[in-house]
Coordinates of C-alpha atoms and ligand atoms in Angstrom, one line a residue:
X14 CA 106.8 35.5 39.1
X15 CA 105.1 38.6 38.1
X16 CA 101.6 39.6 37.2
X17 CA 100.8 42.1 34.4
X18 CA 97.6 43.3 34.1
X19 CA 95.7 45.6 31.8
X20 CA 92.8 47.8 32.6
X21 CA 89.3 47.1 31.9
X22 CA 86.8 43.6 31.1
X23 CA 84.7 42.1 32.9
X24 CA 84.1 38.5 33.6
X25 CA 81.5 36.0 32.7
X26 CA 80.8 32.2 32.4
X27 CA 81.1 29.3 35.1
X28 CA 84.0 28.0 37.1
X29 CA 85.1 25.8 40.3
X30 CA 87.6 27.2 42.3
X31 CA 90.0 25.5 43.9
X32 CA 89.3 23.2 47.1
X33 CA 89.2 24.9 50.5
X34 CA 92.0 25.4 52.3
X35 CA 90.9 25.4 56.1
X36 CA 89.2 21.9 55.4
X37 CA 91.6 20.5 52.8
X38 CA 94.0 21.0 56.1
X39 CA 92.1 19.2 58.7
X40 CA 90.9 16.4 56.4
X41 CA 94.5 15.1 56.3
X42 CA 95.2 15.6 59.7
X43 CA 91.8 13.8 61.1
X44 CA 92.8 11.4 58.0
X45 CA 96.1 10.7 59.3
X46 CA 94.7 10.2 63.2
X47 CA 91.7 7.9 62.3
X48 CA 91.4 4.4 62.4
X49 CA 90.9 2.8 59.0
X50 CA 91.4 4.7 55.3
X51 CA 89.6 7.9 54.6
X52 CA 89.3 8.8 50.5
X53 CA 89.5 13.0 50.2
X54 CA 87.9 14.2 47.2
X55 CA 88.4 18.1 46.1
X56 CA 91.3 18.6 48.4
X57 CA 93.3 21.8 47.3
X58 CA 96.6 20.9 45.6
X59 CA 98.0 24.2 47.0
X60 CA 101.3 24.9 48.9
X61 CA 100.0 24.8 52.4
X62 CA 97.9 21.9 52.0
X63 CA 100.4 20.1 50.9
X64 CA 102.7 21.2 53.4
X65 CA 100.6 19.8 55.4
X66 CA 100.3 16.3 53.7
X67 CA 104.4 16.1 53.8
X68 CA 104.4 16.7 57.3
X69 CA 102.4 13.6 57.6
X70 CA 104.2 12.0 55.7
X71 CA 107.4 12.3 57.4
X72 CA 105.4 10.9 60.8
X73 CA 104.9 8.0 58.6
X74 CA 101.4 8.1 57.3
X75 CA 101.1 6.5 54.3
X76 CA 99.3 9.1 51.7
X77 CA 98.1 8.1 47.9
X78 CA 98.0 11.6 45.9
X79 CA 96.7 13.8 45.7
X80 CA 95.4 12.9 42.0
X81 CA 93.0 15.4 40.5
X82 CA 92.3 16.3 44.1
X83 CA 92.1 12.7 45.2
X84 CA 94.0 11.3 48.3
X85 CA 94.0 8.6 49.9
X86 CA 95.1 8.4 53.8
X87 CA 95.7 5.4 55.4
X88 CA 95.3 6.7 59.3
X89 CA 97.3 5.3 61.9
X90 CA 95.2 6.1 65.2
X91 CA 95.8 8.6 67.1
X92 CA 98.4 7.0 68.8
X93 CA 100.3 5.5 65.3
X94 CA 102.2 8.6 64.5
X95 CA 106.3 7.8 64.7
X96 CA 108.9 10.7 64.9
X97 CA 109.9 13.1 61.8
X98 CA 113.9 12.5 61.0
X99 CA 113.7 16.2 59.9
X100 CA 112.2 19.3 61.2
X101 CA 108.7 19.6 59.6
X102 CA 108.7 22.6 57.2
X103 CA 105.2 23.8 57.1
X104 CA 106.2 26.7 54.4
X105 CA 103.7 29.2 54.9
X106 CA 101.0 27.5 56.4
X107 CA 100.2 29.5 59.8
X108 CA 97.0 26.8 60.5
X109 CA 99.5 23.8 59.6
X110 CA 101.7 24.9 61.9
X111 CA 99.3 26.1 64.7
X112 CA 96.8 23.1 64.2
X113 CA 99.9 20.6 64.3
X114 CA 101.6 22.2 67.8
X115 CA 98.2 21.0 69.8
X116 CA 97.9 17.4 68.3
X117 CA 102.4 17.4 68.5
X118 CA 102.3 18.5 72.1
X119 CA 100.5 15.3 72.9
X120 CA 102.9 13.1 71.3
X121 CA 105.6 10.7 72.7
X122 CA 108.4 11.9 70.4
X123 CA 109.9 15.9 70.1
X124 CA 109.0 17.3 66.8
X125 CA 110.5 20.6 65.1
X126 CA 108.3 22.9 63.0
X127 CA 109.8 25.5 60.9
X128 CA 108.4 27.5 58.1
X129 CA 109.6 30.1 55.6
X130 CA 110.3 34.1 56.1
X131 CA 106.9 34.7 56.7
X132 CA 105.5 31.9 58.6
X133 CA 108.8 32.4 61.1
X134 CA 108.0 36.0 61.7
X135 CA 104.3 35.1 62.7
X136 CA 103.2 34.5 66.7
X137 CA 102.6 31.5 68.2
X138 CA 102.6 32.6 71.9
X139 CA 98.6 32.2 71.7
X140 CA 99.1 28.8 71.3
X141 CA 102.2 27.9 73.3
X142 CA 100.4 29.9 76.0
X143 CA 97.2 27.2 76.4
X144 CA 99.1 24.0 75.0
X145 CA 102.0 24.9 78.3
X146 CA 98.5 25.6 80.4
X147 CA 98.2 21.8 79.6
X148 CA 101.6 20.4 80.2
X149 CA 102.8 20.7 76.8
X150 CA 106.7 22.3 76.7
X151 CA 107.4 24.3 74.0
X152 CA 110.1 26.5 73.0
X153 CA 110.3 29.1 70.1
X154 CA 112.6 31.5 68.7
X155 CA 112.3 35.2 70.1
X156 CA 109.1 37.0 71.1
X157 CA 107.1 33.3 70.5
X158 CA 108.1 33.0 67.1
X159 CA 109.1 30.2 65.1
X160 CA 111.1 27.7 64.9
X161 CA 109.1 25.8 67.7
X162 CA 110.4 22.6 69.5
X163 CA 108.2 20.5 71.1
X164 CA 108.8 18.3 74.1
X165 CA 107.2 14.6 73.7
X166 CA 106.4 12.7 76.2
X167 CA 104.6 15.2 78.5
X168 CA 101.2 14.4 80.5
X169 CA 98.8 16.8 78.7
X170 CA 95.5 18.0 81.3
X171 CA 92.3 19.1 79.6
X172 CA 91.8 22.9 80.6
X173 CA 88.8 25.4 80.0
X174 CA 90.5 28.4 77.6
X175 CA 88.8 31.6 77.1
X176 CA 90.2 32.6 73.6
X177 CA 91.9 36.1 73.8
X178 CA 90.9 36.7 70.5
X179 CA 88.7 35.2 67.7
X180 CA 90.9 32.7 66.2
X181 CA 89.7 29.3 64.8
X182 CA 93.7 28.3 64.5
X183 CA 93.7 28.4 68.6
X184 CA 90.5 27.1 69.0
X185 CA 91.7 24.0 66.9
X186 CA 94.7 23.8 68.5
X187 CA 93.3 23.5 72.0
X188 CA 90.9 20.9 70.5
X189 CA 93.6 18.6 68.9
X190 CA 95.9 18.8 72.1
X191 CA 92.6 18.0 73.7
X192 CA 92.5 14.5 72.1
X193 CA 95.6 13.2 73.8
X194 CA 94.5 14.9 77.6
X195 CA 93.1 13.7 80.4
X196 CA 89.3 14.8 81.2
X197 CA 87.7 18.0 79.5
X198 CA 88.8 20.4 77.0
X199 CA 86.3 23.2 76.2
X200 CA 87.0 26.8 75.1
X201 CA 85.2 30.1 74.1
X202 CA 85.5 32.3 71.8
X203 CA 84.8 36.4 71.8
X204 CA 83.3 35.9 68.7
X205 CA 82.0 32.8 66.5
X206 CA 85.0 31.5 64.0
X207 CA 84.7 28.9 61.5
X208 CA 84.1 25.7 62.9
X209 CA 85.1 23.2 60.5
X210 CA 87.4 21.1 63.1
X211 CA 84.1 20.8 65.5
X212 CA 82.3 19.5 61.9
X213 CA 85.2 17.1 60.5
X214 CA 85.8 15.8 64.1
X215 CA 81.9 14.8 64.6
X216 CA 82.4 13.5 60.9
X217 CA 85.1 11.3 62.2
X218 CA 82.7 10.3 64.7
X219 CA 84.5 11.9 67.9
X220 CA 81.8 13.7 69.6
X221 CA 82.1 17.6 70.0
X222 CA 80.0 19.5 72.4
X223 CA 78.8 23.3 71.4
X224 CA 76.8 24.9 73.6
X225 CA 76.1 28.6 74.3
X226 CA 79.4 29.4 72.9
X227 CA 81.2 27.0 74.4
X228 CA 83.1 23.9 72.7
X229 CA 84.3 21.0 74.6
X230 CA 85.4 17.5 73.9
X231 CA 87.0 14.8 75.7
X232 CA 90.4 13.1 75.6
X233 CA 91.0 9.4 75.1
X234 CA 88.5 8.5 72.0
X235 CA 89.3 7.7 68.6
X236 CA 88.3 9.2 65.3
X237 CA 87.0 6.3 62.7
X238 CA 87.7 6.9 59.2
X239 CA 85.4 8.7 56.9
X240 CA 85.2 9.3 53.0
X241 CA 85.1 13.8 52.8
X242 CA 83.9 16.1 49.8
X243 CA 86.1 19.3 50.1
X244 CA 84.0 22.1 48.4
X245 CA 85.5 25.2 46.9
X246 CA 86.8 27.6 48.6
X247 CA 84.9 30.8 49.3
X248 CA 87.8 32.3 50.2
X249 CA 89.4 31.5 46.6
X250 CA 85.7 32.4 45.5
X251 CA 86.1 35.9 46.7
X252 CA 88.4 37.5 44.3
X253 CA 85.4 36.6 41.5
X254 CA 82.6 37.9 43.8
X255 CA 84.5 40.7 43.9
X256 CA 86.1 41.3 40.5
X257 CA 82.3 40.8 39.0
X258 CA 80.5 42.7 41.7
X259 CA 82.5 45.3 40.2
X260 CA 83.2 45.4 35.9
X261 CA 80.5 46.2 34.5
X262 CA 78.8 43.5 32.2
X263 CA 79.8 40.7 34.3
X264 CA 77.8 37.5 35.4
X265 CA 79.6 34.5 36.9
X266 CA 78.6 31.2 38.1
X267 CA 80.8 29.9 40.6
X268 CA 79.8 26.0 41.5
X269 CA 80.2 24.2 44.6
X270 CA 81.4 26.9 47.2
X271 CA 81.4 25.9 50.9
X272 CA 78.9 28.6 52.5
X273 CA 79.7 27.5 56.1
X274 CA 77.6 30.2 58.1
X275 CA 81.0 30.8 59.7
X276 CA 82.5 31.6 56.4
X277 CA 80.4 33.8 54.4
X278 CA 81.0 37.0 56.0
X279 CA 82.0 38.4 52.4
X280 CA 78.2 37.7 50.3
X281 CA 77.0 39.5 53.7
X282 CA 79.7 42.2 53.5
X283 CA 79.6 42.3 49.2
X284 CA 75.2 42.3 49.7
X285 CA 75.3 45.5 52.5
X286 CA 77.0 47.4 49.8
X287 CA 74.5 46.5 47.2
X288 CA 76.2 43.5 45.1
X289 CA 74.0 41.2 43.2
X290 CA 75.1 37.8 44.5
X291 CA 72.4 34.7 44.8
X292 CA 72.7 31.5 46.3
X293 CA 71.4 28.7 43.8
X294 CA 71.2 25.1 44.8
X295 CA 72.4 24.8 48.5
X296 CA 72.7 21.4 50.0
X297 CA 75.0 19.7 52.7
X298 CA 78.3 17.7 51.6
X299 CA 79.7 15.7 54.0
X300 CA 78.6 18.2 57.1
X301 CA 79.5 21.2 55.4
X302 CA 76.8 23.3 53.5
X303 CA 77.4 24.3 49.3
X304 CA 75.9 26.3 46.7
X305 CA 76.4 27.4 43.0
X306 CA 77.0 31.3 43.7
X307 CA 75.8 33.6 40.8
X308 CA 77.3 37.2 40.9
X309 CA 75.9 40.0 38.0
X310 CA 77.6 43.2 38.2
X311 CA 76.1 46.0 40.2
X312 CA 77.3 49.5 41.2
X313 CA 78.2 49.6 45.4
X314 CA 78.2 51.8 47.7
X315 CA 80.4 52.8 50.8
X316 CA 79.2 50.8 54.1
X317 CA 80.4 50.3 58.2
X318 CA 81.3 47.0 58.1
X319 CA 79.2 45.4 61.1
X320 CA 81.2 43.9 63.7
X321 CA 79.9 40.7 63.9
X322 CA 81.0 40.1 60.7
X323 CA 84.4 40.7 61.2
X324 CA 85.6 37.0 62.2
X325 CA 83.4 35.9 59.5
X326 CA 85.6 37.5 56.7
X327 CA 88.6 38.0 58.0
X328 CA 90.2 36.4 55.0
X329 CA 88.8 38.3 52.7
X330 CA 89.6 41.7 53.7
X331 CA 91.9 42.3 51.1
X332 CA 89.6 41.7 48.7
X333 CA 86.9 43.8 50.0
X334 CA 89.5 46.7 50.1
X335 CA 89.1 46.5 46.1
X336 CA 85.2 46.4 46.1
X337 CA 84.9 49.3 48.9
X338 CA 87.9 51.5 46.3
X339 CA 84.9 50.8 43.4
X340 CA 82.2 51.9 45.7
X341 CA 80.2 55.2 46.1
X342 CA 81.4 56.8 49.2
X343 CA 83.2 56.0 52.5
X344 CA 83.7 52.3 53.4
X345 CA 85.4 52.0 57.2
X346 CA 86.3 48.4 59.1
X347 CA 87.2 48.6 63.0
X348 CA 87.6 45.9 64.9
X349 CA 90.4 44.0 62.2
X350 CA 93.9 44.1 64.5
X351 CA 94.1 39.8 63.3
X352 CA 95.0 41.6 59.7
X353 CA 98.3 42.7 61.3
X354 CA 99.3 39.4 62.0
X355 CA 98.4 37.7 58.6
X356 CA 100.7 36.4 55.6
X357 CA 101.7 40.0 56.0
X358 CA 100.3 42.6 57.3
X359 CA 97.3 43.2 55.3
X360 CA 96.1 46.3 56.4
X361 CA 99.5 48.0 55.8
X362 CA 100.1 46.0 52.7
X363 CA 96.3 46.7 51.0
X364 CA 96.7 50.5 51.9
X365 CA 100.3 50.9 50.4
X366 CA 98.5 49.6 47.0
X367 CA 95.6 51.3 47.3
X368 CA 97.5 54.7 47.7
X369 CA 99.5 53.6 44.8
X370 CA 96.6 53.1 42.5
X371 CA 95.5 57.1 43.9
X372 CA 92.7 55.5 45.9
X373 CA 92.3 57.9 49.4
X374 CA 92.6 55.9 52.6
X375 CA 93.5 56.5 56.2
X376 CA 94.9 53.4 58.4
X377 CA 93.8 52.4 61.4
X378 CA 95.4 50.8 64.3
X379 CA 92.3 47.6 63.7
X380 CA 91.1 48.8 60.4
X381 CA 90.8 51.0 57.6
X382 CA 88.9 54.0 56.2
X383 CA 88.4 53.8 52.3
X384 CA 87.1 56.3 50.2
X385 CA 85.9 55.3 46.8
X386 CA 86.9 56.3 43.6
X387 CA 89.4 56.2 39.7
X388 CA 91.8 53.9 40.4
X389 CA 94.9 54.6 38.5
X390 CA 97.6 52.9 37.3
X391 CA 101.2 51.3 39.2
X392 CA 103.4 49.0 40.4
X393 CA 102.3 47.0 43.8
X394 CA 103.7 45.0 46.4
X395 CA 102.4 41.9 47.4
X396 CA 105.0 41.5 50.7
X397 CA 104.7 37.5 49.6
X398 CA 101.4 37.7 50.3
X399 CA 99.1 35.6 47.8
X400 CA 95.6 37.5 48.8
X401 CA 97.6 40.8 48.3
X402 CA 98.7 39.6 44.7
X403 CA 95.1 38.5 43.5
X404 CA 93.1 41.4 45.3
X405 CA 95.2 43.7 43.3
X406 CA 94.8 41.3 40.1
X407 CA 91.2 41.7 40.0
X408 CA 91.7 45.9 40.5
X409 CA 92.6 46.1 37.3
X410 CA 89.1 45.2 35.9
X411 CA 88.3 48.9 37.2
X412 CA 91.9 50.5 37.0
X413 CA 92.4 53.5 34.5
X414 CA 95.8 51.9 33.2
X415 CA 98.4 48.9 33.2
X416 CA 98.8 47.0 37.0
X417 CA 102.3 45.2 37.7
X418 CA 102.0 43.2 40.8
X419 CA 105.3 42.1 41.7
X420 CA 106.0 38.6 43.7
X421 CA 103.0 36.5 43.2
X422 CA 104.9 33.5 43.7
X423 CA 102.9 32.9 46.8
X424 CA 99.9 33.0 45.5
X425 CA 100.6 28.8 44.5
X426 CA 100.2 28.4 48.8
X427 CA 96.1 28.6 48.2
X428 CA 94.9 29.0 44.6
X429 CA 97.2 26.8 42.2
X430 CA 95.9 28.3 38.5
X431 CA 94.9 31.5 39.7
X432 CA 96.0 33.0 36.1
X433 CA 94.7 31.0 33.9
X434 CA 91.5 30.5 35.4
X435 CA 91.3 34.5 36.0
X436 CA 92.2 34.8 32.2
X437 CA 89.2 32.4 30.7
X438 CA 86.8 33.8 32.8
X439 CA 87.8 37.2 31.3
X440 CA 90.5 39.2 33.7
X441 CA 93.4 40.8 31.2
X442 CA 96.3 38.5 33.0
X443 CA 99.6 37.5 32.0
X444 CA 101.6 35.9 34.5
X445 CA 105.4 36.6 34.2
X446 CA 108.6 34.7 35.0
X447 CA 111.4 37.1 36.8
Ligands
LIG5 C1 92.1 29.5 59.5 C2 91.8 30.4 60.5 C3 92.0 31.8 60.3 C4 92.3 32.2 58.8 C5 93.2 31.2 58.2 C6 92.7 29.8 58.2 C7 91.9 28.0 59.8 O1 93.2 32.2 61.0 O2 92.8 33.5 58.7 O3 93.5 31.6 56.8 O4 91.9 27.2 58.9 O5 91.6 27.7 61.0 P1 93.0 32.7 62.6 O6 92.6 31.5 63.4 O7 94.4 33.1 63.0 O8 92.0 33.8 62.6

């Protein structure tokens, strides 16, 4: 599948994007490991997630759904999971796979975990490394890449791990393995990272500690069975704060959007360069907080994107690449080497396109230099990657002529409807069959 797109619009009116992914995730997994039946409402219907939910379901959790982004899990305890017949197949979900090797390593049976081309070509030597630091075994294809087997049966020990780099996929990963070990298991992080496991497991009433930067819980509880609101993704969100922030005449209202303070790295980012985007209506939904966002065009200019805000957008790169090409001036990013190691690798896939479209840009080792201006007119790449497919979608809305962006297949893994949500709210999409 194929996306045409043709220059110009803007786009106004209201919307819900899809469920977020990160939490859509761990509800099925906590789900799955509690005691009791835990309803999910909102849960994204996208290709990871339900990756994820098939995984579950091969360990022998019975799942209703999902149903108009309903499911029902029936959770087994953390010690009711039985062994897969079949290698689980996480398709391109890095955080099913990562997130499922901590709470695997601590099971009785040996599981397999495969994924496709780009999953399999993505490292998991930073979680093998802590998880073996425990007692798990695990082996994986060259250089720590997939397919991994894990050993069962192994005696896991709660460690202290001092994340290398800011990743919430490790930090969750220690944390999960970290149910089924003996004594303590606390980490630290070089930089805050969304915390939505520390959140969902205090939900499911396992007590997490944070202090002073450093999260620790201990092994041998159980998680009870809790009812969760998933809200919209902000990282689904993004393409519309973006494509707004930049047509002229637009003004959306986007409803529901999880603004975890761990998440919102983007309004912060989008704001600096001088977007008009207001949060209306914030409240708390099970632990996490929400608001309606409203985003009104306004014209932005070039910024240094802070540092500490790096870890707090890192998913949304992409689609600030497209706002910092529509801005006044220079925009740079440093400190971004975790784009390298994404879906693809999105600072060598976003400045491929950009140069494409005749937008000057200079790649860094761990970022990017942009320099605004016309965008023209061409035929991108997406590498498989669906944040590379809808940043350049939402280009177009400032492009001087027709946008192709070839395989968008992908772009099913996190926001189901993309198209046709993109079209009503006024983006000049048609999405193509190859
Ligand atoms: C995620 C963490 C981030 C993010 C990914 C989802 C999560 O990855 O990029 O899309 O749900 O924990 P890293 O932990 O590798 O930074």
């Amino acid at each position: 599948m194929h996306f045409t797109l043709q220059p110009g619009g803007n786009l106004k009116g209201e919307a819900r994007v899809p469920g977020d992914k990160s939490i859509s995730h761990r509800a099925i997994m906590l789900g799955a490991l509690a005691e009791g039946t835990s309803r999910v409402n909102g849960f994204l219907e996208g290709e990871d997630a339900l990756a994820t939910l098939a995984a579950f379901r091969a360990m022998g959790v019975q799942i209703e759904g999902p149903v108009d982004g309903c499911v029902t899990v029936h959770g087994v305890g953390l010690h009711g999971l039985r062994a897969p017949d079949q290698p689980l197949d996480l398709g391109n979900a890095g955080t099913g796979m990562r997130l499922l090797c901590g709470l695997l390593a601590g099971q009785p049976f040996d599981t397999e975990l495969t994924g496709d081309a780009s999953l399999c070509s993505r490292p998991m030597g930073r979680v093998i490394e802590p998880l073996t630091r425990m007692g798990a075994r695990i082996e994986s294809a060259a250089g720590g890449r997939p397919p991994l087997a894990i050993r069962g049966g192994q005696r896991l020990r709660g460690i202290h791990y001092d994340l290398p780099m800011a990743s919430a996929q490790v930090k969750s990963c220690c944390l999960l393995a970290g149910l089924y070990s003996e004594g303590e298991t606390s980490v630290t992080e070089p930089a805050p990272t969304r915390d939505h496991t520390e959140r969902m497991l205090r939900g499911f009433g396992y007590p997490v500690q944070s202090v002073n930067g450093e999260i620790s819980l201990q092994g041998g509880g159980s998680l009870v069975a809790c009812d969760i609101e998933v809200p919209a993704d902000i990282s689904s969100a993004t393409f519309f704060l973006v494509g707004a922030s930049i047509a002229p005449g637009s003004d959306l209202l986007l409803s529901h959007v999880g603004i975890n303070p761990t998440r919102i790295g983007v309004i912060n980012i989008l704001q600096l360069m001088g977007a008009d985007i207001s949060l209306q209506n914030q409240r708390e939904v099970g632990g996490e907080p929400v608001a309606d966002i409203r985003v009104r065009y306004a014209p932005l200019h070039g910024v240094e994107i802070p540092a500490d805000q790096v870890p707090l957008a890192i998913d949304e790169f992409p689609a600030l690449f497209i706002a910092a090409a529509c801005a006044q001036g220079r925009t740079v990013l440093h400190g971004a080497e975790e784009l390298r190691v994404k879906e693809s690798d999105r600072i060598a896939a976003m400045a491929a396109g950009l140069t494409t479209l005749g937008v000057r840009n200079t790649v860094l080792d761990d970022g990017i230099v942009i320099e605004g201006g016309p965008m023209g007119a061409g035929t991108i790449h997406t590498y498989n990657d669906h944040r590379i497919a809808m940043s350049f979608a939402i280009a177009a809305l400032r492009a001087e002529g027709e946008i192709t962006v070839r395989d968008c297949g992908h772009v099913a893994t996190s926001f189901p409807g993309f198209d046709v949500l993109a079209r009503r709210l006024g983006l000049r999409i048609s999405a193509v069959a190859d």
